[in-house]
mmCIF file of C-alpha atoms in Angstrom:
data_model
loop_
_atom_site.group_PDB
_atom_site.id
_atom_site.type_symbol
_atom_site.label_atom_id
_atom_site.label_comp_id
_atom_site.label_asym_id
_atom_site.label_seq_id
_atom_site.Cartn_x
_atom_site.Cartn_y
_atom_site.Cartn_z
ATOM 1 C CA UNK A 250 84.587 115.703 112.574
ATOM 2 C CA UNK A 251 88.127 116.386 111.529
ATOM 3 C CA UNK A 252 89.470 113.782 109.310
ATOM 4 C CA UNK A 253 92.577 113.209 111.805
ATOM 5 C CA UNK A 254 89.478 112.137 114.245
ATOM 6 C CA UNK A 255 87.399 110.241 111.881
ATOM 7 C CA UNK A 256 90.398 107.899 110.359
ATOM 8 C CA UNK A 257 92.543 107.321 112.858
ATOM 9 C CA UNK A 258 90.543 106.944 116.207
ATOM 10 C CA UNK A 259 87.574 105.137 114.331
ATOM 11 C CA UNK A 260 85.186 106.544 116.684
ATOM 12 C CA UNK A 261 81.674 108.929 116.092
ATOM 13 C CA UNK A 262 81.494 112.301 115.784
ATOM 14 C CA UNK A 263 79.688 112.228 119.436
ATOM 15 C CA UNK A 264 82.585 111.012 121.469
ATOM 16 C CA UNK A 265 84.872 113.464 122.279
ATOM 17 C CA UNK A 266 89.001 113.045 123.504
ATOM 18 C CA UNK A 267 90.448 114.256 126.709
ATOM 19 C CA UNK A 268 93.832 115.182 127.380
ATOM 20 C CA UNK A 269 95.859 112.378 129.163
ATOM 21 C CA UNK A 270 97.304 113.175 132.171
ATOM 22 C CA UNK A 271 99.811 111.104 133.021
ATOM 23 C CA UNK A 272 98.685 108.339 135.033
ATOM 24 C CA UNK A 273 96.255 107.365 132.118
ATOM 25 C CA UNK A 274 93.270 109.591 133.508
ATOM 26 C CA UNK A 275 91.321 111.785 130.990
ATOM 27 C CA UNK A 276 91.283 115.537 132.140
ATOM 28 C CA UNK A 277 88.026 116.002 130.091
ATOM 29 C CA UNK A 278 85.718 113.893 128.359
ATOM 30 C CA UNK A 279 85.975 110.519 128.075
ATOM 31 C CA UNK A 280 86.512 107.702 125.561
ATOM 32 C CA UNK A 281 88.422 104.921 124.048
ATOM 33 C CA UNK A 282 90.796 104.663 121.278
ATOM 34 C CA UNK A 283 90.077 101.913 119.067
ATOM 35 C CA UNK A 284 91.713 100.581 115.868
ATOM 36 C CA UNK A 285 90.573 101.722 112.177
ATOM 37 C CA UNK A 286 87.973 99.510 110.389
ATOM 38 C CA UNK A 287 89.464 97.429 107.507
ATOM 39 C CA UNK A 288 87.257 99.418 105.200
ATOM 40 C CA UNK A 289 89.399 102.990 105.806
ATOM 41 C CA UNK A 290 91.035 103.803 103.504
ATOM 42 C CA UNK A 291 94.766 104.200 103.845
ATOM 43 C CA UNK A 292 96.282 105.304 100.611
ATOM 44 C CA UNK A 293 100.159 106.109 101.971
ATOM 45 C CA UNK A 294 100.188 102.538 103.830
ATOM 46 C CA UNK A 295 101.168 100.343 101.411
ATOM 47 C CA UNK A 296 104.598 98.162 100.971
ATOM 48 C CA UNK A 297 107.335 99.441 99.322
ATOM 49 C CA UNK A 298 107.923 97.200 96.147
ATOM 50 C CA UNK A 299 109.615 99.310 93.921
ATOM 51 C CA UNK A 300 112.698 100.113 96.820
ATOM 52 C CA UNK A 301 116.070 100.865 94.748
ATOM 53 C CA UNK A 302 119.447 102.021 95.274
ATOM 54 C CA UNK A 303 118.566 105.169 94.170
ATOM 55 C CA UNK A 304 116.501 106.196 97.289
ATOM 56 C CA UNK A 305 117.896 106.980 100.413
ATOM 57 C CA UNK A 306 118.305 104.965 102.983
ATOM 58 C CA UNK A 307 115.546 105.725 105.913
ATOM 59 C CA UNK A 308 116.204 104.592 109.551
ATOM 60 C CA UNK A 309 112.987 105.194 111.672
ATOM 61 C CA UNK A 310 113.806 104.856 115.589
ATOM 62 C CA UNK A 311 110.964 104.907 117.803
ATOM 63 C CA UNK A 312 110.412 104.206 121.186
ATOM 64 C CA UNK A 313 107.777 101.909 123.002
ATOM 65 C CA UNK A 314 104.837 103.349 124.864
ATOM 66 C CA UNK A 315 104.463 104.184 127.702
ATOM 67 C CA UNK A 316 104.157 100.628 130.271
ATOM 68 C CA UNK A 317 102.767 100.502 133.489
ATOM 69 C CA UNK A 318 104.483 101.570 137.005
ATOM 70 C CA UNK A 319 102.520 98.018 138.429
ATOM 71 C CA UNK A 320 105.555 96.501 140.473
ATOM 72 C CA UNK A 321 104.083 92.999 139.933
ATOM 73 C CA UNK A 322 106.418 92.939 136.713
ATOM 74 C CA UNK A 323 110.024 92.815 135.776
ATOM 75 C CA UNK A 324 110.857 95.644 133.937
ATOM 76 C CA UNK A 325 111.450 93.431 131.069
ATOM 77 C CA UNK A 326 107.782 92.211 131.003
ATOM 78 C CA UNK A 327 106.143 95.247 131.926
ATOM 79 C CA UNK A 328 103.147 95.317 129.700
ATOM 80 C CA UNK A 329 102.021 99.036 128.224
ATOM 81 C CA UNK A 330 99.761 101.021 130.567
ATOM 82 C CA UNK A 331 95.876 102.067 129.457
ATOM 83 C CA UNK A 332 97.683 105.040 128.070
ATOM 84 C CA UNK A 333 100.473 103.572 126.459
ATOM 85 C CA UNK A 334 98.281 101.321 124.416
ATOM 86 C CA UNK A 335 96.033 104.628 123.515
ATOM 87 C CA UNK A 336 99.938 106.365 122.508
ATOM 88 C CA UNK A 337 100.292 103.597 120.144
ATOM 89 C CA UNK A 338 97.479 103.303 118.393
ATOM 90 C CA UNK A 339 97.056 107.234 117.967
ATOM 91 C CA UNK A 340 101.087 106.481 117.017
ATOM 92 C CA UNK A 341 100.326 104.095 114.611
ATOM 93 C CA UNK A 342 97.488 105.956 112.805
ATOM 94 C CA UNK A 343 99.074 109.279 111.682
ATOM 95 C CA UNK A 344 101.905 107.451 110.613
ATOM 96 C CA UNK A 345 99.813 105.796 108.305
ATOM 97 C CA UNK A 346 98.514 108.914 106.897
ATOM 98 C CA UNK A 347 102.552 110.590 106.841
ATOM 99 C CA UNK A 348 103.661 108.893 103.195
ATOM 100 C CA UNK A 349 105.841 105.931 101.985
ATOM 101 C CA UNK A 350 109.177 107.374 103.768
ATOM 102 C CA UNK A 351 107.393 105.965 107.309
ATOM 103 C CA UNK A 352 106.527 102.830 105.664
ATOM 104 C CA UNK A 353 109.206 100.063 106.305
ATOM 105 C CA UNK A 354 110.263 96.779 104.358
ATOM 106 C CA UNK A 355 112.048 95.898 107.492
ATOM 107 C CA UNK A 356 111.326 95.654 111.006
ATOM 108 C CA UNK A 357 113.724 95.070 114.488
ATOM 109 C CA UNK A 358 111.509 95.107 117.501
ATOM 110 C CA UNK A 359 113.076 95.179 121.370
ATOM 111 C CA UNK A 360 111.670 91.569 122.521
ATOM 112 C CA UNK A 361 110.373 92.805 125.471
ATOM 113 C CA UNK A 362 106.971 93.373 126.357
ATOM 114 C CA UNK A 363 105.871 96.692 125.771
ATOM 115 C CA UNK A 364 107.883 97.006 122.791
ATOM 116 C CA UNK A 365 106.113 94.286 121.290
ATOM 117 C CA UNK A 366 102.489 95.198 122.381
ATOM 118 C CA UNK A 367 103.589 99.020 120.900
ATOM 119 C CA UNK A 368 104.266 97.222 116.888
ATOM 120 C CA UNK A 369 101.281 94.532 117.375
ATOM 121 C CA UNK A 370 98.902 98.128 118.164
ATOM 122 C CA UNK A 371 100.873 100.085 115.614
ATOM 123 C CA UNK A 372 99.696 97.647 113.261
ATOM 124 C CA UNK A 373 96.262 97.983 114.035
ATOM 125 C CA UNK A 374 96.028 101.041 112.731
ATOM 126 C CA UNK A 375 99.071 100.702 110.076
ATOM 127 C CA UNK A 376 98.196 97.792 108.366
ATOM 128 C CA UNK A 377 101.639 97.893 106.327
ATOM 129 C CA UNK A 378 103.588 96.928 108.966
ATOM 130 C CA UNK A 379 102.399 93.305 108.875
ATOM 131 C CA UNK A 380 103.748 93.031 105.240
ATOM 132 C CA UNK A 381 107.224 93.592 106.278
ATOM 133 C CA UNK A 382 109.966 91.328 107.829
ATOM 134 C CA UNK A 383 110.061 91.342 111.180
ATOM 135 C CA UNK A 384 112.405 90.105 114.238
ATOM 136 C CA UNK A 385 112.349 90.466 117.832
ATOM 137 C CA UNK A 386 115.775 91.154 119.150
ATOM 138 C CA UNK A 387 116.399 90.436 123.371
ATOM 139 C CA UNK A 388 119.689 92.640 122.836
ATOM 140 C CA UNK A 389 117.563 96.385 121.755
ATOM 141 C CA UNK A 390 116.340 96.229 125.316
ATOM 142 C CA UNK A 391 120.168 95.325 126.709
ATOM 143 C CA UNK A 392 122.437 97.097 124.598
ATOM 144 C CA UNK A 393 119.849 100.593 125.666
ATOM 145 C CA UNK A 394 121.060 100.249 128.881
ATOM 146 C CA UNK A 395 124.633 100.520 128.250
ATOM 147 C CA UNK A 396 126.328 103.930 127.280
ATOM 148 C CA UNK A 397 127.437 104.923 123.710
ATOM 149 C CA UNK A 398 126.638 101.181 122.520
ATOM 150 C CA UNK A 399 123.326 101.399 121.258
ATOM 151 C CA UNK A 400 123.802 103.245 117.478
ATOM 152 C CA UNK A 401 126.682 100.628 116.249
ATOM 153 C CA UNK A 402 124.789 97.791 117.285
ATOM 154 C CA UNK A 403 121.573 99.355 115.858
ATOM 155 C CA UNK A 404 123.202 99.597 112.449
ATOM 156 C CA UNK A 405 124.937 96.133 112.717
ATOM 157 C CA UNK A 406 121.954 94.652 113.144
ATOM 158 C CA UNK A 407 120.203 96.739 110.449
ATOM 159 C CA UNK A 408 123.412 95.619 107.705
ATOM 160 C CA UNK A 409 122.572 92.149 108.784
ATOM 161 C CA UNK A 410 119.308 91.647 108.045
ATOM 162 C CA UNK A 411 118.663 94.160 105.454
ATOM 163 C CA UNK A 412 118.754 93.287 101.965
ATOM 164 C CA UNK A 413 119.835 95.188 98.846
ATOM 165 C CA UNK A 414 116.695 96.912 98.264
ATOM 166 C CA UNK A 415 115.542 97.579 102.070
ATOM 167 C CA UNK A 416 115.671 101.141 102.353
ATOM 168 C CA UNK A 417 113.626 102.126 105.455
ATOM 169 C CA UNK A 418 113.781 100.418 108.293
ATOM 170 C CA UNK A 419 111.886 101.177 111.184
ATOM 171 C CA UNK A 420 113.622 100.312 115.112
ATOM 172 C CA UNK A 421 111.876 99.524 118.021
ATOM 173 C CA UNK A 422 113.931 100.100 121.741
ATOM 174 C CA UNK A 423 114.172 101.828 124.629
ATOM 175 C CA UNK A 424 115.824 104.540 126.364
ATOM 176 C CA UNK A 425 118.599 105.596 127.342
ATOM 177 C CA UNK A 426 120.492 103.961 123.967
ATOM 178 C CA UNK A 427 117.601 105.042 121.643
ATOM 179 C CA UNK A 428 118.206 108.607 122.165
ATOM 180 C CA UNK A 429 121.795 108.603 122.187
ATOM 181 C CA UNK A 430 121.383 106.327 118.602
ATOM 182 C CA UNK A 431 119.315 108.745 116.539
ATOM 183 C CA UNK A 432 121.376 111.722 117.977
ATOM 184 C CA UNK A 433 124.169 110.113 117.132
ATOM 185 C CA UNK A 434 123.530 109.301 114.042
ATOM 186 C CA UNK A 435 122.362 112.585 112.992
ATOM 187 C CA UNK A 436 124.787 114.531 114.934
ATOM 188 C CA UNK A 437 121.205 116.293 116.221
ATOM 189 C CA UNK A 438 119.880 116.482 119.341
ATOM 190 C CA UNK A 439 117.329 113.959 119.564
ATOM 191 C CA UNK A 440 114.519 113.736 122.072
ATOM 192 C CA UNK A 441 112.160 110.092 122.439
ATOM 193 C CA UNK A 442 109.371 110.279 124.485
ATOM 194 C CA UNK A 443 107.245 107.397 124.727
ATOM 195 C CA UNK A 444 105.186 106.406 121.244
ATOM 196 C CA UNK A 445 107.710 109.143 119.639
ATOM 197 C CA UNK A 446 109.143 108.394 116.413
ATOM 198 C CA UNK A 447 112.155 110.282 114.619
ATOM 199 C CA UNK A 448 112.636 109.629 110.998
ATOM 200 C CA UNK A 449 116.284 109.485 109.729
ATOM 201 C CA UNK A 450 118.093 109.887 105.992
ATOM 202 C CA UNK A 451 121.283 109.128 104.431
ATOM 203 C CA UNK A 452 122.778 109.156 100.974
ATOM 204 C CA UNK A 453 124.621 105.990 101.418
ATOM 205 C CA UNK A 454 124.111 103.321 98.540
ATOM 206 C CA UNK A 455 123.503 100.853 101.367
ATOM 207 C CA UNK A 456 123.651 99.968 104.797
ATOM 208 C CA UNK A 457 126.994 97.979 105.181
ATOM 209 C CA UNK A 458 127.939 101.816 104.471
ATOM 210 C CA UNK A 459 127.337 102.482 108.151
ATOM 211 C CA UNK A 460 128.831 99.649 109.876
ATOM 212 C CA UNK A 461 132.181 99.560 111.154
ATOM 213 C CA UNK A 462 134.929 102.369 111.875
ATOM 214 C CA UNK A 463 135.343 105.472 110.358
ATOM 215 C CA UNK A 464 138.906 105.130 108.846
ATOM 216 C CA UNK A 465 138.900 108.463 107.327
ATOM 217 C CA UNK A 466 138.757 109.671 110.673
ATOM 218 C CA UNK A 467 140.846 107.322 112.263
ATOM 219 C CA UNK A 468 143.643 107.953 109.512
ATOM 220 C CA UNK A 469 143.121 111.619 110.199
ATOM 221 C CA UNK A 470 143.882 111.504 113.561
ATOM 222 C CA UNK A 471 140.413 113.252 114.848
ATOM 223 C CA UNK A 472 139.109 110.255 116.717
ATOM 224 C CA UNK A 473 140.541 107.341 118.409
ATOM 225 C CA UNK A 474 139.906 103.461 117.651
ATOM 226 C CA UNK A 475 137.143 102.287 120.134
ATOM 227 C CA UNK A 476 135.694 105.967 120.790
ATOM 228 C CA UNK A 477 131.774 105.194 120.026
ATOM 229 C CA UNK A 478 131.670 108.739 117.739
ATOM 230 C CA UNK A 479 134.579 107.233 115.814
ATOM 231 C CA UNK A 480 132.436 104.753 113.294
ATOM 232 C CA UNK A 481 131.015 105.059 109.861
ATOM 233 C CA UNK A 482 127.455 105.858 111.203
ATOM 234 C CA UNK A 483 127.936 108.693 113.373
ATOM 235 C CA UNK A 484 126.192 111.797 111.465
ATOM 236 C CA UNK A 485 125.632 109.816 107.976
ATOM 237 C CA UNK A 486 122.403 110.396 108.808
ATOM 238 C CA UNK A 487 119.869 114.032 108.666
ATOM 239 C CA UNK A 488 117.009 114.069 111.037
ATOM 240 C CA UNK A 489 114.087 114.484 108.835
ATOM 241 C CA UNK A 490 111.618 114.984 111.578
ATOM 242 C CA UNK A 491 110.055 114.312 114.861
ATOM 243 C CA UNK A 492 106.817 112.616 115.243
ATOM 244 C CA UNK A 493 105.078 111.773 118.894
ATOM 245 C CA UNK A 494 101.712 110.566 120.262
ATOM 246 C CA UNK A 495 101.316 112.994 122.247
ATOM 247 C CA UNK A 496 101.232 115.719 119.385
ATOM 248 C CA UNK A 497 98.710 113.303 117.696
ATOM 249 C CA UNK A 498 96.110 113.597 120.328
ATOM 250 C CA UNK A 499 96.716 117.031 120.962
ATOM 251 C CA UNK A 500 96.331 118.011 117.079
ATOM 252 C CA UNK A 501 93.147 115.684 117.683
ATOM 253 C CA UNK A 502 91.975 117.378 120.402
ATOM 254 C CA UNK A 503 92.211 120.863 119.064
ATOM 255 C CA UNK A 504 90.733 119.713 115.441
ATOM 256 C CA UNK A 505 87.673 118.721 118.016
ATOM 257 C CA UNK A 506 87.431 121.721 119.324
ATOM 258 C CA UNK A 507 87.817 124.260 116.228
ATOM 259 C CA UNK A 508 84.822 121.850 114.858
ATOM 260 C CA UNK A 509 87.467 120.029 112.449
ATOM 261 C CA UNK A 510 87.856 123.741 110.249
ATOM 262 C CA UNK A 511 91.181 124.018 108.848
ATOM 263 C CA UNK A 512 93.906 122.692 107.735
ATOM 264 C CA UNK A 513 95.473 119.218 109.111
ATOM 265 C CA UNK A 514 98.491 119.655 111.468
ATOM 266 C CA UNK A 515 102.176 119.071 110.466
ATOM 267 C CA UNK A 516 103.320 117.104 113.087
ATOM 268 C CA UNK A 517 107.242 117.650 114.256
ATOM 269 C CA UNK A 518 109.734 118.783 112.324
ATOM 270 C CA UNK A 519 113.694 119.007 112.372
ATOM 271 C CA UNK A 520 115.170 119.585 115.287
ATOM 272 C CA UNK A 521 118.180 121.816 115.223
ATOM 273 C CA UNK A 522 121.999 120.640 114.650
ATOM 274 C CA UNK A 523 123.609 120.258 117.878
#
């Protein structure tokens, strides 16, 4: 069994994993997804405690899993669909495996359902995460609704909470806003499918550095006050890499069936500059 298999989907070598389609339904074989004993070992998924100044600062924005289509819920409380949950776990496991830089000492979570039920499965399988601090925020599922709002209030809320030595932090939301965020803030294009993760850097000392406008800019004349490119954040930061679900259980799947021989996946990557 591939080690991807064996540590992250805590399941025998017996049981294989079918591709999801997407209504939830396994194209081949069947089985379940379940969260990592407390005896695996995890060597990358410990808290931070030695953060400084020196590091960079690491924003990790990640969108919820997928929720069900069941029109007995709000969209708000839409819980995550059979899938969604299996996205988060999967999610939550190979970021555990991925190194300190995905390991955050602070954590802003969308209040809504399905955002929350995405970090309490992340957790299962990425222990860390329940050593950092943690708030739900109502306005990440809001402010993602409204155009060109969501990366200054991201950061604002970041420079609020964060303290001197907090230098990832990872971001729970939604769509529309948490696309437009990362891209803007790495001046990439940025794509966030459901359980999909991009990992962010910057240089800046810390992250006050990123709130408010950019009065360089604004004294230069290339952007007007009030235009949502013109603030300190926009493209401070450099998209690292890419990391989804979806690319999880596929790298799974294919470890299954080359009999877990070769070399384990690198999952994502840069995307281009725009």
């Amino acid at each position: 069994m591939a080690l991807l298999s064996s540590v992250w989907l805590g399941r025998s070598s017996s049981l294989g994993l079918g591709r999801l389609d997407y209504n939830g339904r396994h194209r081949h074989r069947h089985t379940h997804v379940h969260a990592v004993s407390s005896s695996s070992s995890r060597p990358y998924c410990t808290a931070s405690s030695s953060s400084s100044t020196s590091q960079p600062l690491r924003l990790i924005m990640l969108r919820h899993a997928a929720k069900t289509n069941s029109s007995k819920y709000s969209d708000y409380n839409a819980p995550l669909s059979r899938a969604g949950e299996q996205e988060a776990l999967a999610l939550g496991g190979v970021l555990a495996d991925m190194g300190n830089e995905w390991t955050p000492q602070l954590v802003l979570c969308s209040n809504s359902t399905r955002a929350k039920q995405t970090l309490q499965l992340l957790t299962k399988n990425m222990p860390c995460l329940s050593n950092a601090q943690t708030e739900f925020l109502g306005t990440f599922y809001s402010v993602s609704q409204t155009d060109g709002q969501t990366a200054a209030h991201v950061a604002t809320s970041v420079a609020q909470r964060a303290l001197t030595r907090t230098r990832t932090v990872l971001c729970i939301g939604h769509n529309k806003g948490w696309e437009e965020a990362a891209s803007s803030f790495s001046s990439a294009k940025v794509k966030l499918g459901s359980a999909t993760a991009a990992l962010l850097e910057a240089s800046a000392k810390d992250w006050n550095a990123i709130v408010g406008d950019d009065e360089a800019a604004l004294a230069a004349g290339t952007c007007e006050f009030g235009d949502p490119d013109c603030w300190a954040g926009h493209g401070a930061f450099q998209l690292v890499r890419v990391v989804s679900a979806t690319d999880a259980l596929d790298a799974t799947l294919n470890a299954d069936n080359n009999d877990g021989e070769g070399e384990a996946p690198f999952f994502g990557g840069a995307q281009g500059a725009a």
